[in-house]
PDB file of C-alpha atoms in Angstrom:
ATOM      1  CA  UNK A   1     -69.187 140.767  -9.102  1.00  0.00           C
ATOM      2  CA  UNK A   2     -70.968 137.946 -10.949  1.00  0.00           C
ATOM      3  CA  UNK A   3     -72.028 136.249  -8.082  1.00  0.00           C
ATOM      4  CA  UNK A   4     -73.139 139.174  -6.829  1.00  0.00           C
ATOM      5  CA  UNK A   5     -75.353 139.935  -9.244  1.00  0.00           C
ATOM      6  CA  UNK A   6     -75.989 136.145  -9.367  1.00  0.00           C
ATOM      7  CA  UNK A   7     -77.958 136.501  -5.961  1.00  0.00           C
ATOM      8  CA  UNK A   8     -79.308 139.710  -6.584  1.00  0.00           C
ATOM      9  CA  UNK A   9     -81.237 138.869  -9.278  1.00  0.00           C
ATOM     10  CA  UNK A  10     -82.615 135.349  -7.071  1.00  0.00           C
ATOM     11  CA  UNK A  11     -83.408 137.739  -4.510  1.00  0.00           C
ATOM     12  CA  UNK A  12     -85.286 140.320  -6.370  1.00  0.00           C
ATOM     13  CA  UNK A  13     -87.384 137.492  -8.300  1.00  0.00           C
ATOM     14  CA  UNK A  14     -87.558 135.407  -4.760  1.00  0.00           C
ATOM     15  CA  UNK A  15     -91.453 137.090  -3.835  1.00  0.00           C
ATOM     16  CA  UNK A  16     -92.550 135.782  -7.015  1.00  0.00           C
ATOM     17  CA  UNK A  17     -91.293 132.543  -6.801  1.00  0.00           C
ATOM     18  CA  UNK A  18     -92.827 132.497  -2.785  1.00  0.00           C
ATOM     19  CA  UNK A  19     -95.991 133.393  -4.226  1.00  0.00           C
ATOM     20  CA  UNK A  20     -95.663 130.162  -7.021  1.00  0.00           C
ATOM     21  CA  UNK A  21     -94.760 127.544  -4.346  1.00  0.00           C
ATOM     22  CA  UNK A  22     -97.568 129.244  -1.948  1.00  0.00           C
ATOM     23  CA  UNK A  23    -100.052 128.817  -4.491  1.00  0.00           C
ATOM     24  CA  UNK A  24     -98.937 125.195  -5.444  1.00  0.00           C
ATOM     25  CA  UNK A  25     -99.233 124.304  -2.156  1.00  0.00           C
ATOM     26  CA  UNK A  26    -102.599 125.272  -1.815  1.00  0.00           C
ATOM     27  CA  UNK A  27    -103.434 124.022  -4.762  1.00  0.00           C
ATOM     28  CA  UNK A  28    -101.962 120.204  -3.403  1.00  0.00           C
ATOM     29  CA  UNK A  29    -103.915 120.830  -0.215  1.00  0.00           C
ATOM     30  CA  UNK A  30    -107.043 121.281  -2.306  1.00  0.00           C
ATOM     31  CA  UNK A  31    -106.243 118.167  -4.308  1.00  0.00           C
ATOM     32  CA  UNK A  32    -105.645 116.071  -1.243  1.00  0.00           C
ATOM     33  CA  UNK A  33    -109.311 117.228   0.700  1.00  0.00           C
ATOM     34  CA  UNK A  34    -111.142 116.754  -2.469  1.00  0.00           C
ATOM     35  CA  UNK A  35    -109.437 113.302  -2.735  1.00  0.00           C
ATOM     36  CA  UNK A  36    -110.120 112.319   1.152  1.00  0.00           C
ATOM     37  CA  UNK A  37    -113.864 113.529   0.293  1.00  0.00           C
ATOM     38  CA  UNK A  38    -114.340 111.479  -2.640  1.00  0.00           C
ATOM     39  CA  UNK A  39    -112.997 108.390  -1.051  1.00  0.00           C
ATOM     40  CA  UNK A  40    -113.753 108.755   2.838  1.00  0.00           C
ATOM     41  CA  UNK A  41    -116.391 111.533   3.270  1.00  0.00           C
ATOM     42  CA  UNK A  42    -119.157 109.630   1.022  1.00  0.00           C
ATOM     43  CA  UNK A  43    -118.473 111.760  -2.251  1.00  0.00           C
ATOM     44  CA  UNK A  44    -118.452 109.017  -4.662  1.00  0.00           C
ATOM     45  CA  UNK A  45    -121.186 106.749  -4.111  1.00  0.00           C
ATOM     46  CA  UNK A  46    -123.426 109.735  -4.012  1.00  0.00           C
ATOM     47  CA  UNK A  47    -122.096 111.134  -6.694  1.00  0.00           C
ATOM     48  CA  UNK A  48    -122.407 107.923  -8.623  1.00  0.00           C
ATOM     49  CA  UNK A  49    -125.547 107.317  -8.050  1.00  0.00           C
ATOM     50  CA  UNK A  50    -127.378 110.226  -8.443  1.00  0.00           C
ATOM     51  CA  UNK A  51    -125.139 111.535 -11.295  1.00  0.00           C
ATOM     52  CA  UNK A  52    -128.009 111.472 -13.565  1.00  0.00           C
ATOM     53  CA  UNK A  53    -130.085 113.671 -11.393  1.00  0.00           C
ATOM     54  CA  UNK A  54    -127.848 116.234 -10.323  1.00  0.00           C
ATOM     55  CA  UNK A  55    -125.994 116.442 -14.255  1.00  0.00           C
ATOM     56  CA  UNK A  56    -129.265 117.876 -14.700  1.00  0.00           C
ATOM     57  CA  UNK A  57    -130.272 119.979 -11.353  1.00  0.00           C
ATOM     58  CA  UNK A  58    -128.193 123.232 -12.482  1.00  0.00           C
ATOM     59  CA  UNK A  59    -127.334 124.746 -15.644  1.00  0.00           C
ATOM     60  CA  UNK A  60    -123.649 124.170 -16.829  1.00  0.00           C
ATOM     61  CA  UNK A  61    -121.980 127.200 -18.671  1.00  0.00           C
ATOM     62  CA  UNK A  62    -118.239 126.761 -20.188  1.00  0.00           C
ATOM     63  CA  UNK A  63    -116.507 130.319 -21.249  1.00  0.00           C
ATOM     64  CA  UNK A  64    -113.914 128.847 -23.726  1.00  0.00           C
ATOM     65  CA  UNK A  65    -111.286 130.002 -26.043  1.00  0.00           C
ATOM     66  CA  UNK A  66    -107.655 131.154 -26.254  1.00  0.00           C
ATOM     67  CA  UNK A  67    -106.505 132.413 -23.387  1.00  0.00           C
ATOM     68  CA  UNK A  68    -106.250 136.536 -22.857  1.00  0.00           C
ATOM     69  CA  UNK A  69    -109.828 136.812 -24.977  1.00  0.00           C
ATOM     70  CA  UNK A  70    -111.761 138.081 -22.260  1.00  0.00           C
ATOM     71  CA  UNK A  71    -112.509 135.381 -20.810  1.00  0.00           C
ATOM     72  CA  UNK A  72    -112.395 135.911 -17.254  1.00  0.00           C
ATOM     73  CA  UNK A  73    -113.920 139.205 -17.955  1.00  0.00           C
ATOM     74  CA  UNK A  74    -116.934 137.622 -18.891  1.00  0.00           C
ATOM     75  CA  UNK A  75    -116.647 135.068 -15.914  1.00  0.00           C
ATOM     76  CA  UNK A  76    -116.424 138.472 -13.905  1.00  0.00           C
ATOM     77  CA  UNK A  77    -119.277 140.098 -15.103  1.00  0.00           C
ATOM     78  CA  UNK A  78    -122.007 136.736 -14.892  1.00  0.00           C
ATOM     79  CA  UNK A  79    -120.533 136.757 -11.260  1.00  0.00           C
ATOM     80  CA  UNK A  80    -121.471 140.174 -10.671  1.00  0.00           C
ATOM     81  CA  UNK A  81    -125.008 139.751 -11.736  1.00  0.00           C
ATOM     82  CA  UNK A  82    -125.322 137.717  -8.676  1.00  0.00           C
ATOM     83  CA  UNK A  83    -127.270 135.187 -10.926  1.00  0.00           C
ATOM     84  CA  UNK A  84    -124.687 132.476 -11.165  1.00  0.00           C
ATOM     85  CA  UNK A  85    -122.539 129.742  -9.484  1.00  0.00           C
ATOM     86  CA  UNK A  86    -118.653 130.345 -10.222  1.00  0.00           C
ATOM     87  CA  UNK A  87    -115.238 129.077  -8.758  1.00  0.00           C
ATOM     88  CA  UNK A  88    -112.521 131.299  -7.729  1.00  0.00           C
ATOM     89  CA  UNK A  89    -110.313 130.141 -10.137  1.00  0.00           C
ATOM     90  CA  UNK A  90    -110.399 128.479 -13.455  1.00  0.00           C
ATOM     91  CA  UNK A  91    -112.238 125.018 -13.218  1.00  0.00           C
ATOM     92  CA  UNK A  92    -109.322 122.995 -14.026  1.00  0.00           C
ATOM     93  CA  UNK A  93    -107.876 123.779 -10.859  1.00  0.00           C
ATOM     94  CA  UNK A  94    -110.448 121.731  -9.008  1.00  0.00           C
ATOM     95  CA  UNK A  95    -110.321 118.716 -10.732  1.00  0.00           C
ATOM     96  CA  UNK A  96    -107.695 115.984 -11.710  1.00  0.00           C
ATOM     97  CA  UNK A  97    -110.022 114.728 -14.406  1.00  0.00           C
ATOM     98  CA  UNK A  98    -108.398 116.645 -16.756  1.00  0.00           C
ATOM     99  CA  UNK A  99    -104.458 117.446 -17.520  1.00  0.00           C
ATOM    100  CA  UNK A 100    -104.159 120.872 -16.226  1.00  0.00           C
ATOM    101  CA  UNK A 101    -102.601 123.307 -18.781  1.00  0.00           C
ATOM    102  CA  UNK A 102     -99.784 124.884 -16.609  1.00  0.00           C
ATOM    103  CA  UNK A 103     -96.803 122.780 -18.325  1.00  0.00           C
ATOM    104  CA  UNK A 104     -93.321 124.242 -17.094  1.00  0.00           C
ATOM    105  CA  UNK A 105     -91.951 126.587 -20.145  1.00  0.00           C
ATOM    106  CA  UNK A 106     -94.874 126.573 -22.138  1.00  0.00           C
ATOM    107  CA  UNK A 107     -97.026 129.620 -20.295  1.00  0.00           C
ATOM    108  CA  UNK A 108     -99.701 130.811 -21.937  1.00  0.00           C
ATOM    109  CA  UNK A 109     -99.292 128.661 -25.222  1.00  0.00           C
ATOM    110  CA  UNK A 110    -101.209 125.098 -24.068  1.00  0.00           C
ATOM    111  CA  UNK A 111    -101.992 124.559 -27.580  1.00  0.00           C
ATOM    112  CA  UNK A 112     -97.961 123.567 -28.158  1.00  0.00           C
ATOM    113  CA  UNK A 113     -98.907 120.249 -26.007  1.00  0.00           C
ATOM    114  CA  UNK A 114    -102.842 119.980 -26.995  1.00  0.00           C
ATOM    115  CA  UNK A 115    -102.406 116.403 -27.842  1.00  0.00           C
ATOM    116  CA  UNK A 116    -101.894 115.722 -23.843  1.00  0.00           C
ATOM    117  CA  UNK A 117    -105.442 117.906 -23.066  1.00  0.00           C
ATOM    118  CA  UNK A 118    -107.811 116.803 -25.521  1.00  0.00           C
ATOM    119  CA  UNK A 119    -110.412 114.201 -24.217  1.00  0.00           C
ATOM    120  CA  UNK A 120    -112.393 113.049 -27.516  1.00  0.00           C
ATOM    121  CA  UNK A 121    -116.172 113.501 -27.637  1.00  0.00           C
ATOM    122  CA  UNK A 122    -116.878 110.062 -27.579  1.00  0.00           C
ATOM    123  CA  UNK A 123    -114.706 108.872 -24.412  1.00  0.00           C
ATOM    124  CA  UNK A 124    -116.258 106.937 -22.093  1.00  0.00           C
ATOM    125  CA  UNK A 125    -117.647 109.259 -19.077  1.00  0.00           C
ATOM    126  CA  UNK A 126    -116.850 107.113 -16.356  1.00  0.00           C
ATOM    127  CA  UNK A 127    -115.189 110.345 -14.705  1.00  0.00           C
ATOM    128  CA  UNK A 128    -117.821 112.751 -15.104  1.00  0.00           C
ATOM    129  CA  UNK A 129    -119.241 111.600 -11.659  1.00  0.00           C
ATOM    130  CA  UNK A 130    -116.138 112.340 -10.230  1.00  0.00           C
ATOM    131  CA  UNK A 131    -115.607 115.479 -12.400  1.00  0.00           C
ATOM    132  CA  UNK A 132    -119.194 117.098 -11.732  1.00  0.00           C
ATOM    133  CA  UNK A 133    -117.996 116.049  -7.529  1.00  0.00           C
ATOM    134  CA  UNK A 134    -115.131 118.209  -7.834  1.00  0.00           C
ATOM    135  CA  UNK A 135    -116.582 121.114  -9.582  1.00  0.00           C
ATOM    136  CA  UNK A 136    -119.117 121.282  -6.695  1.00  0.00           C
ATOM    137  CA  UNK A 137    -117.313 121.104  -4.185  1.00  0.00           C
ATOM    138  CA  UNK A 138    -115.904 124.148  -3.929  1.00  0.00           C
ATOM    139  CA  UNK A 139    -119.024 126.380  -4.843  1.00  0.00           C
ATOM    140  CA  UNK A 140    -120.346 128.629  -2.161  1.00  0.00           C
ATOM    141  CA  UNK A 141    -123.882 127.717  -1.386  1.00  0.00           C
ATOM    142  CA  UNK A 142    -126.783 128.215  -2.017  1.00  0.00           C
ATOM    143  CA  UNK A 143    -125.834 127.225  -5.616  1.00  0.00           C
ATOM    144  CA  UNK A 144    -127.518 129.124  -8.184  1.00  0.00           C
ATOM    145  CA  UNK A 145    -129.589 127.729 -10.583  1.00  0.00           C
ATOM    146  CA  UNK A 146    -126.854 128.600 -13.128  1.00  0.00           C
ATOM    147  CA  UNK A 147    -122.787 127.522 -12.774  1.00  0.00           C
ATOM    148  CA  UNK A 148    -119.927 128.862 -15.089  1.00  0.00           C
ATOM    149  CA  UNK A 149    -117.271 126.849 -15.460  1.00  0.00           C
ATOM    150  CA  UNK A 150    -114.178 128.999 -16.898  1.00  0.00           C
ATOM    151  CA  UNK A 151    -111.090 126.882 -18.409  1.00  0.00           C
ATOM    152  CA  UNK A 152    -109.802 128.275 -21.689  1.00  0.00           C
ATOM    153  CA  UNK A 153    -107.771 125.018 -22.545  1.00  0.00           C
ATOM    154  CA  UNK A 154    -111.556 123.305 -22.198  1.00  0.00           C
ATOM    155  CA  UNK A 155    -111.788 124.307 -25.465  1.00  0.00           C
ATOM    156  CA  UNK A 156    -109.806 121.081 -26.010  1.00  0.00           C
ATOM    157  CA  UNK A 157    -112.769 118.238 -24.489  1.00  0.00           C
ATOM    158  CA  UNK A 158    -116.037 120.276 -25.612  1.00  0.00           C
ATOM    159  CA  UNK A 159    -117.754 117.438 -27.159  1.00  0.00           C
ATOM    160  CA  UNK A 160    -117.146 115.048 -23.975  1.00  0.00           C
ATOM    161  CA  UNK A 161    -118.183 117.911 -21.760  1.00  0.00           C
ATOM    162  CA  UNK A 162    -121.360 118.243 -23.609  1.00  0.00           C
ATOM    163  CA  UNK A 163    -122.089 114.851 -23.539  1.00  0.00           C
ATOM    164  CA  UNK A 164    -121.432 114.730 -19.759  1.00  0.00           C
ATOM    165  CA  UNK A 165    -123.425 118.127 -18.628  1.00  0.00           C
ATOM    166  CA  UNK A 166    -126.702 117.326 -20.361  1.00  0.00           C
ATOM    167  CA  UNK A 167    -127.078 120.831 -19.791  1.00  0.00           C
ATOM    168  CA  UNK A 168    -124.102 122.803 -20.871  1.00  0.00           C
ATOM    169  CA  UNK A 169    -124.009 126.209 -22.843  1.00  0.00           C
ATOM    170  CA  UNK A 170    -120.639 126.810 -23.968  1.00  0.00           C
ATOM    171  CA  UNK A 171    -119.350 130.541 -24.934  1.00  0.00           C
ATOM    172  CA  UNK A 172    -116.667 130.942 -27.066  1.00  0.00           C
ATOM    173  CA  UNK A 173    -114.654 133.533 -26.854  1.00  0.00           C
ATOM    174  CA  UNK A 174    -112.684 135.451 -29.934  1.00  0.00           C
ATOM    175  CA  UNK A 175    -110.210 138.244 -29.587  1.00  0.00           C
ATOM    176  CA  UNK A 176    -108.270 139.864 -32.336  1.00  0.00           C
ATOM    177  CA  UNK A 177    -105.228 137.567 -32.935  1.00  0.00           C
ATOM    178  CA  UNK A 178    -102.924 140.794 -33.042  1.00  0.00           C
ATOM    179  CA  UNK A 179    -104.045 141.971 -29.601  1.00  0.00           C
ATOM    180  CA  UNK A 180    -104.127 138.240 -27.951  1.00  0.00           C
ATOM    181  CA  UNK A 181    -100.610 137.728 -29.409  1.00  0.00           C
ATOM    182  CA  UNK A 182     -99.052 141.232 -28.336  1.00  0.00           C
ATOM    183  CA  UNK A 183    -100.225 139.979 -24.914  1.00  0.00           C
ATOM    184  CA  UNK A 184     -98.908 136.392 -24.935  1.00  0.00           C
ATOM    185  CA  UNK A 185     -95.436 137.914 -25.981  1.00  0.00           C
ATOM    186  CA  UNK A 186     -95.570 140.426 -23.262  1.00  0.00           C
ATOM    187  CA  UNK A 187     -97.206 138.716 -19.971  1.00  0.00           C
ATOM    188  CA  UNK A 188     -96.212 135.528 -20.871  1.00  0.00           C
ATOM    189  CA  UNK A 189     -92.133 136.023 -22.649  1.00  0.00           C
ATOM    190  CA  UNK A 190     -92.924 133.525 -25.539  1.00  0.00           C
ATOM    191  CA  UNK A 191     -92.132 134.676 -28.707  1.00  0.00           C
ATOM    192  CA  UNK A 192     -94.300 136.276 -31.983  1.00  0.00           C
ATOM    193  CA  UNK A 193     -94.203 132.772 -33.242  1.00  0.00           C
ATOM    194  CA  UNK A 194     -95.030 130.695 -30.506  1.00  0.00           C
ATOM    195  CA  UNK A 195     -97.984 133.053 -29.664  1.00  0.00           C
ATOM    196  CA  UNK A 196     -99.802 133.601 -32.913  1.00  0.00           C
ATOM    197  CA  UNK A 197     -99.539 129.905 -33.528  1.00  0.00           C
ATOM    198  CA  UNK A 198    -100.962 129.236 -30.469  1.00  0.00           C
ATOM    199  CA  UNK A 199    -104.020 131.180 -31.350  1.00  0.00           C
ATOM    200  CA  UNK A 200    -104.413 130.007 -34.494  1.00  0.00           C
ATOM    201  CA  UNK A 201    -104.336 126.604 -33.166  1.00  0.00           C
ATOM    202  CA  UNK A 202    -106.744 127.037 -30.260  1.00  0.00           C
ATOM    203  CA  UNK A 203    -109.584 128.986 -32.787  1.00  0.00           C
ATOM    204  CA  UNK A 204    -109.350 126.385 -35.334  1.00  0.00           C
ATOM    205  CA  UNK A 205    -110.080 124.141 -32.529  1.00  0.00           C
ATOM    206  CA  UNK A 206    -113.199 126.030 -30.958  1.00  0.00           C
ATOM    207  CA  UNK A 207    -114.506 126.220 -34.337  1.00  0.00           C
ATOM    208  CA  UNK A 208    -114.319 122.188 -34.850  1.00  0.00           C
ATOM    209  CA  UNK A 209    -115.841 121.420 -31.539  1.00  0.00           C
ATOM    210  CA  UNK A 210    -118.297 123.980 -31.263  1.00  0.00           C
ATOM    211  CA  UNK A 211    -120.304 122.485 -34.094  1.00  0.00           C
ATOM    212  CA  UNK A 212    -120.504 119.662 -32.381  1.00  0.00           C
ATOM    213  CA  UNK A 213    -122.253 120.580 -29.072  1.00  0.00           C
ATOM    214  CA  UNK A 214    -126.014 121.761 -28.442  1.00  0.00           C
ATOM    215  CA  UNK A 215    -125.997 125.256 -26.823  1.00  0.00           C
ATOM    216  CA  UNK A 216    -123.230 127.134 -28.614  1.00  0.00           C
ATOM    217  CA  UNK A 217    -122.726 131.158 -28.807  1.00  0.00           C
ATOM    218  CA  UNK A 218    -119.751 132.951 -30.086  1.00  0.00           C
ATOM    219  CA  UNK A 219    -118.594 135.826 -28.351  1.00  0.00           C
ATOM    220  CA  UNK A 220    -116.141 138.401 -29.869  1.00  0.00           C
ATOM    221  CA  UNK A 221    -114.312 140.437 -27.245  1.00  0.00           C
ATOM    222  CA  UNK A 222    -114.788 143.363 -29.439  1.00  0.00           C
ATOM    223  CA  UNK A 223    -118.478 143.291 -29.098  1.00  0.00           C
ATOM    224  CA  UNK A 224    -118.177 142.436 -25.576  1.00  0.00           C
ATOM    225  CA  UNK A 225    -116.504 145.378 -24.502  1.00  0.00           C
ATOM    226  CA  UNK A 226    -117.513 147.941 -27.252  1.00  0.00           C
ATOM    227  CA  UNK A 227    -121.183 146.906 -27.445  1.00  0.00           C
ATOM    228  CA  UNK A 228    -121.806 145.656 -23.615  1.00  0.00           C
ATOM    229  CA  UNK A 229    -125.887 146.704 -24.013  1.00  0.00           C
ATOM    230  CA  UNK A 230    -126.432 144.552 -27.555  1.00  0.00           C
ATOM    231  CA  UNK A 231    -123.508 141.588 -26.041  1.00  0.00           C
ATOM    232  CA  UNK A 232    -125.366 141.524 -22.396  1.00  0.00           C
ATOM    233  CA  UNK A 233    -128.894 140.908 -23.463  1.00  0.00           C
ATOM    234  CA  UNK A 234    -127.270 138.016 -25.828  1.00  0.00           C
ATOM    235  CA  UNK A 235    -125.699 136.443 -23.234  1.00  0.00           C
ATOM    236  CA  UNK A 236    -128.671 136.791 -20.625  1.00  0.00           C
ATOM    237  CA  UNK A 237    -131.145 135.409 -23.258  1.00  0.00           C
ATOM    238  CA  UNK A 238    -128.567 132.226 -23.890  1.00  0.00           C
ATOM    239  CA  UNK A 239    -127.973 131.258 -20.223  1.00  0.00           C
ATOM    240  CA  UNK A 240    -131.568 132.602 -18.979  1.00  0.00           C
ATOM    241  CA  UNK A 241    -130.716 135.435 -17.139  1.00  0.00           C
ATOM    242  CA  UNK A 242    -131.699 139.026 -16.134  1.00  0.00           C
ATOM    243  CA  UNK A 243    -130.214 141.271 -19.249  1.00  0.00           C
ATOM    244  CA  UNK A 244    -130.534 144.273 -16.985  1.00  0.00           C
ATOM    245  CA  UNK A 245    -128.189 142.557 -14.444  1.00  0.00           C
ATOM    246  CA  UNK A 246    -125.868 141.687 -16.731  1.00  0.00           C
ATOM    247  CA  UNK A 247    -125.850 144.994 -18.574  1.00  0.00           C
ATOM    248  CA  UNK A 248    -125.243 146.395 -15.182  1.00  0.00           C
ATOM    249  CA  UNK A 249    -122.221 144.530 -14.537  1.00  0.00           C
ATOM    250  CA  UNK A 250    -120.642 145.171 -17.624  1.00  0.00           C
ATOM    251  CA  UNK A 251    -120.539 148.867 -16.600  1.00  0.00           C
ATOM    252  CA  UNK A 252    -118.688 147.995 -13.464  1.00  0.00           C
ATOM    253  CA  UNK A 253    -114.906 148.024 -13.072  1.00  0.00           C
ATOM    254  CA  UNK A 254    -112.825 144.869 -12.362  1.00  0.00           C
ATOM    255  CA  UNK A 255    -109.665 144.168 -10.886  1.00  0.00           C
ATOM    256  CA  UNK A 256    -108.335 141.165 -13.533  1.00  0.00           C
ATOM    257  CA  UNK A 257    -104.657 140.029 -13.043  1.00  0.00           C
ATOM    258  CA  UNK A 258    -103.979 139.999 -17.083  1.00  0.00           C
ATOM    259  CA  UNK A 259    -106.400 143.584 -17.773  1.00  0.00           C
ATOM    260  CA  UNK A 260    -105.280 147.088 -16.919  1.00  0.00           C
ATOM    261  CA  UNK A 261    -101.486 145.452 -16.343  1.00  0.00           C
ATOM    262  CA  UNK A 262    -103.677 144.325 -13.111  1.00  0.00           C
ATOM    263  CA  UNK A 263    -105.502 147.648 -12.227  1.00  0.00           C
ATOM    264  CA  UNK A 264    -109.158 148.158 -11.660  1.00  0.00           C
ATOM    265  CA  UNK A 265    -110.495 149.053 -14.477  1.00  0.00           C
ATOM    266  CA  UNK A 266    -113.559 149.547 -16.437  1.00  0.00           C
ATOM    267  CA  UNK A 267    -114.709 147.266 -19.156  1.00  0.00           C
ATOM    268  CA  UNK A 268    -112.899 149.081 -22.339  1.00  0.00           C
ATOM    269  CA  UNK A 269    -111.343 148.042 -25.253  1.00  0.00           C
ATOM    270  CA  UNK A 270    -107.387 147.296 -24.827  1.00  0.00           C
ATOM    271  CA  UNK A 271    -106.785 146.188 -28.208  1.00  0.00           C
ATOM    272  CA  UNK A 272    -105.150 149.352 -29.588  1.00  0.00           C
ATOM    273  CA  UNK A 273    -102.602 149.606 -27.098  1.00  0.00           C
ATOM    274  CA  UNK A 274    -101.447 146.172 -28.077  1.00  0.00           C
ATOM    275  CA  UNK A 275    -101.376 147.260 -31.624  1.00  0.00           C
ATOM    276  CA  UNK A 276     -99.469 150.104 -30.781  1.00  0.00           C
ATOM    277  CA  UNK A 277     -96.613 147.900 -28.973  1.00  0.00           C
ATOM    278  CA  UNK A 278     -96.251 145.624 -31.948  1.00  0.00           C
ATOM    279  CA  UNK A 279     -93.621 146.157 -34.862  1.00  0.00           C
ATOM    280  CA  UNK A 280     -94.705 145.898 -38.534  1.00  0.00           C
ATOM    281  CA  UNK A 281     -92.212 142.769 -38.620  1.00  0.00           C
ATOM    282  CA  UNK A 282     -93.668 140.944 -36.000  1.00  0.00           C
ATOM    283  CA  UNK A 283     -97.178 142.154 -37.137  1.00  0.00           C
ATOM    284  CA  UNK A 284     -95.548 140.017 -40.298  1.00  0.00           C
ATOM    285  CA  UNK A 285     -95.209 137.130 -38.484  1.00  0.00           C
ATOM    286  CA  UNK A 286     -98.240 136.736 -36.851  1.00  0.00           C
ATOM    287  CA  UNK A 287     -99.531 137.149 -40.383  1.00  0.00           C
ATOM    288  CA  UNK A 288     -97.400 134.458 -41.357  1.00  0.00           C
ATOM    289  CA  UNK A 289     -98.423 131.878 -39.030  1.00  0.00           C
ATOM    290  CA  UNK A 290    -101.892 132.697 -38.126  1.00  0.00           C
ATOM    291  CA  UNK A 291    -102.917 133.910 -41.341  1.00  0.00           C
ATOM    292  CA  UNK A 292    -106.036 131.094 -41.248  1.00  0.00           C
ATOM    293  CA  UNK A 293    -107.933 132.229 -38.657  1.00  0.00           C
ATOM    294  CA  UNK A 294    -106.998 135.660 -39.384  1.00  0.00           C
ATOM    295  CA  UNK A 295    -109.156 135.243 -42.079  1.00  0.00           C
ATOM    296  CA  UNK A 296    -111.768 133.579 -41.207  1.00  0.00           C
ATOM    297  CA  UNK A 297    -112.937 136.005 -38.217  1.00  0.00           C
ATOM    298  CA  UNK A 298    -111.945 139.358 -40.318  1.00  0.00           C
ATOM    299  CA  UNK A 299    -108.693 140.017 -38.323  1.00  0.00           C
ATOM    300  CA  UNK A 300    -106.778 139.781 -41.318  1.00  0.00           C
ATOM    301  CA  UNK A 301    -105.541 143.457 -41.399  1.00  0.00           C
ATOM    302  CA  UNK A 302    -106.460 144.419 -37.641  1.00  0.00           C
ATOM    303  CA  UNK A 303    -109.461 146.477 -39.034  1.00  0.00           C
ATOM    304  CA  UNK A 304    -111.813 144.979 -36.338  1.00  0.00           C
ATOM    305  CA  UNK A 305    -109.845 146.968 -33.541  1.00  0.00           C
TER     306      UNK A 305
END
């Protein structure tokens, strides 16, 4: 009967695990064109020589922050203006430039291994040819005069980045550490702990590299999706864009893999529904380890629902 239930339970969790090892092997097959490009197909001594030029020929945007802070909302939404540049998937996923944050066991809580992501400000940028090369490779053309770049964990190598992109505009996003916690425990089975200090961790960073670049603006998810008319025309006037557009799409509905438990859904406020699902102990807890930042946004006491 064990071993029954042994195989049962490999079977039931085998379309996920197809789907993983699908999606890694695209991934690889990605890796390996871009590579053959860059070596074979006249990608790097283009790229290398006229890095200075096209650094400059497009506007770079970077939506970082913790991860589950709206962030691909917002990457949504500037897509659906139809004014900007954007990848399918999150930017680090194009390049091997940077460490990708998908260690084995630590889902969802990068900042547990942040020593192995962050590139300091003042490394040298003899990858940013090779970096920008990537990035573009993948973009449908024609390529807008604007391109978002969205990698949470980027958060981690703002000051290089924005030495790089002589361009870049980096948003930051901020979430209510109760809500972003409740949702790390529950999409990606770490515990209270692990989760709240991983959000502490990853705001007290943005908030140490994001006085160090040019073009910063802070963006709280609260405002995003509770005051979309006041939150569009800030971002439109930061990146240069059509407010009305980007009003407009923040009235549309998305279809987000970690919103609306994967629905299509309307841009709302989910924060009270993670409230609801969290105890007053582990409310406690996240207290007790991200009591910092909790603080320093006005989270302290979930009154900014």
């Amino acid at each position: 009967m064990k071993t029954y239930s042994s195989i049962d339970t490999f079977l039931r969790g085998w379309p996920g695990r197809f789907g993983r090892l699908a999606e890694r092997g695209k991934i690889a097959g990605q890796d390996l064109r871009r590579e053959l490009d860059w070596r074979y197909g006249g990608g790097k001594p283009f790229f290398e020589r006229y890095f200075d030029e096209l650094s400059r020929a497009h506007t770079w945007c970077f939506i970082v922050g913790c991860n589950n802070s709206g962030t691909s909302l917002l990457q949504r939404a500037l897509e659906n203006t139809g004014q900007i540049s954007t990848l399918p998937m999150e930017g680090q996923m194009y390049t091997r430039v940077f460490k990708r944050a998908r260690k084995r066991g630590h889902e969802r809580v990068w900042a547990e291994y942040l020593d192995e992501l962050i590139v300091p400000g003042d490394a040298p940028l003899d990858a940013a040819p090779r970096l920008l090369f990537d990035w573009m490779h993948d973009l449908t053309h024609p390529i807008a005069p604007v391109i978002v770049e969205k990698t949470p964990a980027n958060v981690a190598r703002m000051g290089w980045l924005d030495r790089a992109f002589p361009t870049a505009h980096f948003i930051g996003l901020v979430r209510n550490g109760y809500a972003v916690v409740e949702g790390i425990r529950r999409k990606g089975k770490q515990p209270i702990v692990h989760a709240a200090r991983h959000w502490n961790a990853v705001n007290e960073l943005l908030l140490k590299e994001s006085v160090g670049v040019r073009r910063y603006l802070e963006v709280r998810y609260e405002d995003l999706v509770d005051q979309p008319e006041t939150t569009a025309r800030r971002v439109a006037d930061f990146l240069g864009l059509e407010s009305a557009a980007m009003s407009a799409a923040l009235q549309a509905r998305y279809q987000i893999r970690n919103m609306a438990e994967g629905e299509a859904s309307g841009v709302r406020n989910f924060n009270q529904g993670s409230f609801a699902r969290l105890t007053g102990e582990e409310c406690a807890e996240i207290i007790r380890h991200a009591s910092p930042m909790l603080d320093h946004f006005g989270y302290a006491h979930g009154v900014r629902a």
